[in-house]
Coordinates of C-alpha atoms in Angstrom, one line a residue:
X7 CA 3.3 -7.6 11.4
X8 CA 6.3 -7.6 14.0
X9 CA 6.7 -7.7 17.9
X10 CA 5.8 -5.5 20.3
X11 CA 6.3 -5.8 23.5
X12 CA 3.4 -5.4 25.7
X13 CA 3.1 -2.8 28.6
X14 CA 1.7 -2.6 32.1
X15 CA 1.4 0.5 34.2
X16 CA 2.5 0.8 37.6
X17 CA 1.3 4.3 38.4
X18 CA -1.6 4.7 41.3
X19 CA -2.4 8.5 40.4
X20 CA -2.5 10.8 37.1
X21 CA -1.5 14.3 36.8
X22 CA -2.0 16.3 33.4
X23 CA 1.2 16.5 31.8
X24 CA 2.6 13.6 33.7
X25 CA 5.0 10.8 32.6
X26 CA 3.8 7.3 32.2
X27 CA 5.9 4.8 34.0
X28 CA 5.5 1.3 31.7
X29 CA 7.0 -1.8 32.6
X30 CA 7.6 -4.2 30.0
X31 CA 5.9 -7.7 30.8
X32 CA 5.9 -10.0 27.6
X33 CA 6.3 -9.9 23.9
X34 CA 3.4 -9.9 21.8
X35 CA 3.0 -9.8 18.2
X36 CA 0.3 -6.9 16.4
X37 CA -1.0 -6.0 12.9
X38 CA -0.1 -2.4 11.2
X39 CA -3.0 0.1 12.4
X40 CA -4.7 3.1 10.7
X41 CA -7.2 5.3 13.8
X42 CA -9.6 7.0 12.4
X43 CA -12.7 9.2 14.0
X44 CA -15.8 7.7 14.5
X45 CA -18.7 9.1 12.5
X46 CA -22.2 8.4 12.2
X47 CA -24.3 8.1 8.8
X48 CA -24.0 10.5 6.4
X49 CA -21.1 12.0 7.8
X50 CA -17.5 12.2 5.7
X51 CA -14.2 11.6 7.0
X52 CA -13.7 14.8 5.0
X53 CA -15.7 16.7 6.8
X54 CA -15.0 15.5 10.3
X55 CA -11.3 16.3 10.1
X56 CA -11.8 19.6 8.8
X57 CA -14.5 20.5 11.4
X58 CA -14.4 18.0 14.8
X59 CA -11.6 19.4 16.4
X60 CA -11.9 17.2 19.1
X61 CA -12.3 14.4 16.9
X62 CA -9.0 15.1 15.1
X63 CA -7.2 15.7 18.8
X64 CA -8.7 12.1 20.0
X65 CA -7.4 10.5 16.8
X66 CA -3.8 12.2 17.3
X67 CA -3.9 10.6 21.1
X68 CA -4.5 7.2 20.1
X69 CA -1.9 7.2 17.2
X70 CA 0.6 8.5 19.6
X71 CA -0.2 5.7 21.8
X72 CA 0.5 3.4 19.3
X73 CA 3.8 4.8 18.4
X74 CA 5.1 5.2 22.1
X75 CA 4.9 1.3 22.4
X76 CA 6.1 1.0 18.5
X77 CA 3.0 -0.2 16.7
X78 CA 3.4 0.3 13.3
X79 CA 0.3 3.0 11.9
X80 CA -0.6 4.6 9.1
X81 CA -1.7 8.2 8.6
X82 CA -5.0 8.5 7.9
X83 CA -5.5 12.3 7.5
X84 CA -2.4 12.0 5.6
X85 CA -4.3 9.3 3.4
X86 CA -7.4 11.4 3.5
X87 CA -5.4 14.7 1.9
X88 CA -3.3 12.6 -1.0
X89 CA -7.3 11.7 -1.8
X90 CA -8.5 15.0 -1.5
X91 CA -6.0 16.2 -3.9
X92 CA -7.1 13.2 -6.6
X93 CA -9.6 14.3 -9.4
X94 CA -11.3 11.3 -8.3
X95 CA -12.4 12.5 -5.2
X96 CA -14.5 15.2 -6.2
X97 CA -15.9 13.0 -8.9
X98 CA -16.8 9.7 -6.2
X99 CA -19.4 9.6 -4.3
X100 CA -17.9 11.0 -0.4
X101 CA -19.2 7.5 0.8
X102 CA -17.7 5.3 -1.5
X103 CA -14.2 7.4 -1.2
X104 CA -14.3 6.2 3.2
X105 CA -15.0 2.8 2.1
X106 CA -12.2 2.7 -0.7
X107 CA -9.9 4.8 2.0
X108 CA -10.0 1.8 4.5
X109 CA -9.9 -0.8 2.3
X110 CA -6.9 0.1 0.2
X111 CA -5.1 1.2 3.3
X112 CA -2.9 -1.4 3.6
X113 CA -3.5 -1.4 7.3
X114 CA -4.2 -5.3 8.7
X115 CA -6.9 -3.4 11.3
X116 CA -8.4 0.3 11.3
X117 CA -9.3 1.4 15.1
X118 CA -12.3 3.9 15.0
X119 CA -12.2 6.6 17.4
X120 CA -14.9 8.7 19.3
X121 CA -14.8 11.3 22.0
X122 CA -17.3 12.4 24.8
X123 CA -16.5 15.6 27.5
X124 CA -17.6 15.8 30.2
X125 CA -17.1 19.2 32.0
X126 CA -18.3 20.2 35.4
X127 CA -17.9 22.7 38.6
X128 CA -15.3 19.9 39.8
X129 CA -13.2 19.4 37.1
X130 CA -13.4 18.1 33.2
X131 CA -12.5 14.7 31.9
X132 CA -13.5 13.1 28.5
X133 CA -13.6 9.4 27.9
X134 CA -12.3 7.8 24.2
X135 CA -14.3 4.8 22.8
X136 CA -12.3 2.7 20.6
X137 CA -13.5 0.2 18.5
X138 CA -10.8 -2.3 16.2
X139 CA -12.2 -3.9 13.1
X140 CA -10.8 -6.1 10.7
X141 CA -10.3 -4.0 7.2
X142 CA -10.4 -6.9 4.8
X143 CA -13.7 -8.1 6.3
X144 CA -15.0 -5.2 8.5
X145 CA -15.8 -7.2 11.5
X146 CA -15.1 -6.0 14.9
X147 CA -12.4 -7.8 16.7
X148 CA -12.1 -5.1 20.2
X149 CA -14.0 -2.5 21.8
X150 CA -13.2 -0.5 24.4
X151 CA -14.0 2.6 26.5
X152 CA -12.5 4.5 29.6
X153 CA -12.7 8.1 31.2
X154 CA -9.9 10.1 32.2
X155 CA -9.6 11.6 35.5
X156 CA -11.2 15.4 36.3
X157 CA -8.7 18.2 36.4
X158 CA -9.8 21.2 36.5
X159 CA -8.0 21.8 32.8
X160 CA -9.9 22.6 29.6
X161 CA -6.7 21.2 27.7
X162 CA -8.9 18.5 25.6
X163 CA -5.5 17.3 24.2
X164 CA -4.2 16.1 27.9
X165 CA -7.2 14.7 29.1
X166 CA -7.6 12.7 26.0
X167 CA -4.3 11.6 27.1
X168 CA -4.6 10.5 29.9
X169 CA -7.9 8.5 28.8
X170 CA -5.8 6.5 26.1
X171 CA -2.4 5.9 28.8
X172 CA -5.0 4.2 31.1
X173 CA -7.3 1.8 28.5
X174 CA -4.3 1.5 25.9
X175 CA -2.4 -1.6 26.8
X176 CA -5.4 -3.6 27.6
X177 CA -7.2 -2.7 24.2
X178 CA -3.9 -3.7 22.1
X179 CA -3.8 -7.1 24.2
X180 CA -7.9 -7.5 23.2
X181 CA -6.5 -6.7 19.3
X182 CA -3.5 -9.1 19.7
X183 CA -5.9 -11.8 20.9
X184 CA -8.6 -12.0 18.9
X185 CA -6.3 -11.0 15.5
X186 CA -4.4 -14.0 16.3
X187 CA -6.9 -16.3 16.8
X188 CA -7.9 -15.2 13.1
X189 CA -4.6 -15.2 11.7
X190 CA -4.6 -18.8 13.0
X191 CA -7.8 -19.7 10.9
X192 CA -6.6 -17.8 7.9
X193 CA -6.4 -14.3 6.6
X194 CA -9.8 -12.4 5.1
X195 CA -9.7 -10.9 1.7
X196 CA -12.1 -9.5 -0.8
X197 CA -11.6 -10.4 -4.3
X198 CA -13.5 -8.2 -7.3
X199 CA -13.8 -10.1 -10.8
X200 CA -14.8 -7.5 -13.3
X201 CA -15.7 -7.0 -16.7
X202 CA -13.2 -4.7 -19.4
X203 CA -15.5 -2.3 -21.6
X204 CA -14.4 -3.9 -24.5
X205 CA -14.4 -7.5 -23.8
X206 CA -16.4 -10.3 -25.4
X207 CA -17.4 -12.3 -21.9
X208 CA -19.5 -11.9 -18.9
X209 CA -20.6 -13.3 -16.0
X210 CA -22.9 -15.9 -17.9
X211 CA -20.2 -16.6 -20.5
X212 CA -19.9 -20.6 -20.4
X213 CA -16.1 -21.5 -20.5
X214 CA -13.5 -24.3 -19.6
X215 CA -13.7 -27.8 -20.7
X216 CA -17.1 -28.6 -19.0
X217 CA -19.2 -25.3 -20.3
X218 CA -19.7 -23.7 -17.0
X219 CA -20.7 -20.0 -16.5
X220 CA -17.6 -18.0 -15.5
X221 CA -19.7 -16.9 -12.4
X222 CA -19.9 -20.8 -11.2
X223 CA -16.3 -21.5 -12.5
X224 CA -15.1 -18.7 -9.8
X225 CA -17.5 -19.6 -6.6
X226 CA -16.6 -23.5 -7.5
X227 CA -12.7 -22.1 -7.7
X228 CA -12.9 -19.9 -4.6
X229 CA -14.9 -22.3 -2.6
X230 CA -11.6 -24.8 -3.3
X231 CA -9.1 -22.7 -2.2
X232 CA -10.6 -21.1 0.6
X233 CA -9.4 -21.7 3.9
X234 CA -11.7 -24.7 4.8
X235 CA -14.2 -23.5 2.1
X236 CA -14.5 -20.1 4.1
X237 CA -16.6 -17.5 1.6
X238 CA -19.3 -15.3 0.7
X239 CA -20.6 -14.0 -2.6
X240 CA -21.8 -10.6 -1.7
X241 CA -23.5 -10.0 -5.4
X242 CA -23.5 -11.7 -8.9
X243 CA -24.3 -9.7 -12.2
X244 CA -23.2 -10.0 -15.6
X245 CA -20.2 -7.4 -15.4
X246 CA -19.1 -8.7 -12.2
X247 CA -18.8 -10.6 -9.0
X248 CA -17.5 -9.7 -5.6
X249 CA -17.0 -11.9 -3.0
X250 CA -16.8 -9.6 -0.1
X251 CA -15.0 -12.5 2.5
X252 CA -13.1 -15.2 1.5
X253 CA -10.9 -16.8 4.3
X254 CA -6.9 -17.4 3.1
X255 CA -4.9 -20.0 4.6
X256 CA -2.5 -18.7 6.9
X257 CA 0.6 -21.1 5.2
X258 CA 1.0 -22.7 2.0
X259 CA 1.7 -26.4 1.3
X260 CA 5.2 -25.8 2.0
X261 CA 4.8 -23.8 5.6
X262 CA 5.3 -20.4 4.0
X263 CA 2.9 -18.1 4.8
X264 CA 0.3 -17.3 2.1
X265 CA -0.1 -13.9 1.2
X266 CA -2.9 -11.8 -1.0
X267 CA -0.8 -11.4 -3.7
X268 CA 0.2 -15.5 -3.7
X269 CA -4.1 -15.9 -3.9
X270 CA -4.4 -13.6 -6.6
X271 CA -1.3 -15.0 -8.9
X272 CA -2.9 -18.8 -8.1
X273 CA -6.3 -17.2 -9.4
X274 CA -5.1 -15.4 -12.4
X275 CA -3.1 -18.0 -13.6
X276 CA -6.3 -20.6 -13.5
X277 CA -8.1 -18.3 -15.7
X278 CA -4.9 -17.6 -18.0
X279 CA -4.0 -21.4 -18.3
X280 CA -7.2 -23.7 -17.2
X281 CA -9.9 -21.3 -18.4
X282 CA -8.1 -19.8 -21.4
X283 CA -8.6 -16.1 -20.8
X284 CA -6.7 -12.9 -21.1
X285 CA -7.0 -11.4 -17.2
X286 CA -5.2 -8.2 -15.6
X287 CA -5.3 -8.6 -11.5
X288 CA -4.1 -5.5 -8.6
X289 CA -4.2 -5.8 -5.4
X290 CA -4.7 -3.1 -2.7
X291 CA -4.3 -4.2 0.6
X292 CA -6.2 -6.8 1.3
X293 CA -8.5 -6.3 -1.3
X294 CA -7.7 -8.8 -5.1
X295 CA -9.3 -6.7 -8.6
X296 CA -8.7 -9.1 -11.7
X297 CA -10.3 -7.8 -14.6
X298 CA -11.3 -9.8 -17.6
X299 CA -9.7 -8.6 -20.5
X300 CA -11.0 -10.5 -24.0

């Protein structure tokens, strides 16, 4: 994260191809971003950026936004091709490739964008509809919409400019907000416990010095170290568990603040030293894999 310093405008009227006077009015501090186009159920990211047009223009608005008042984003098309060119992608279900695209981002918040035109006799104007969710946990944290003004223009690209200099600064104060009133309470992560191929345990496998199914020794662990005992098991089977939220604390016992990687080095080295297993552990983004090796 880093500051940014927030902006107002002090223009009355809009003209395409106008500049934006911005006035800068306080410092405020904002997660790394990744915008990305709306899209309904059984759509693919894949599909929308190589087809919506519009989408793609609306999603090229908002990250320029972002970068005019120095938020740090990441590319998702560009995130989107390196997949495409991965043997995996063609292998993966296209619905499980968006989740895993998100997730492993390494953004702190992805903002999902959608478009609506409206042309008439008078003039066009489209309005952008931006929603910010939380990628660890996938909860919404701002929602916004505005329309531009009408100009008789069919420039999609300006009036979807225009939309995003008018709403822009208050949306990023709604993200800065409500991101730091969770950053406050701890950060969100999802940790993945799985099962190698060739390894003698599961999930029912009783271990440590009391006998206690590894499934119970990692809900009892987790529920310890999670940010006042902030979690959710999302599903339990004998190869695996996933606990799809489990709230961080935002320092550790020595003021520092506590990152994923600090989480999943505390965990792995409970089940190296306490439990007596032989674990490997990633992590990508917010998101902690240890796999049980033996």
């Amino acid at each position: 994260m880093f500051l940014l310093s927030a902006f107002v405008s002090k223009a009355d009227s809009y003209s395409v191809g106008d500049s934006y006077t911005m006035e800068v009015v306080d410092e405020m501090q904002l997660p790394t971003i990744m915008v990305i186009p709306y899209k309904k159920s059984g759509e693919s990211y894949k599909d929308i950026l190589q087809n919506d047009f519009d989408k793609r223009i609306a999603v090229a608005a908002v990250q320029e936004g972002f970068n005019q008042r120095g938020v740090t984003t990441i590319d998702f098309e560009a995130k989107m091709n390196a997949a495409m060119r991965s043997a995996n992608f063609e292998m993966n279900d296209a619905q499980t490739v968006d989740k895993q695209l998100i997730r492993n981002s390494g953004s702190d918040i992805y903002v999902s964008v959608d478009i609506k035109k409206d042309f008439a006799a008078n003039g066009n104007r489209v309005s952008l509809i931006l929603k910010a969710y939380e990628t660890a946990s996938g909860n919404i944290i701002a929602s916004k919409q505005t329309w531009s003004p009408r100009f008789r223009t069919s420039a999609i690209d300006k009036l979807a400019s225009l939309s995003i200099k008018i709403m822009l600064d208050d949306f990023l104060a709604q993200v800065n907000t409500n991101f730091q009133k969770k950053a406050s309470s701890g950060n969100t992560i999802v940790l993945n416990v799985s099962i190698a191929n060739d390894s003698m345990t599961d999930m029912d496998t009783e271990l440590g010095n009391d006998m206690i199914p590894l499934s119970d020794l990692l809900r009892l662990w987790v529920k310890k170290h999670a940010y006042k005992g902030k979690y959710h098991v999302q599903g339990s089977v004998a190869e695996a568990v996933i606990f799809d939220q489990i709230q961080v604390p935002p320092k550790d016992e020595n003021g520092n603040p506590f990152s994923v990687s600090d989480f999943a080095f505390n965990l792995w080295d409970y089940l190296r030293s306490d439990v007596g297993i032989a674990v490997k552990k990633r992590v990508d983004g917010n998101t902690v894999y240890i796999t049980i090796q033996e």
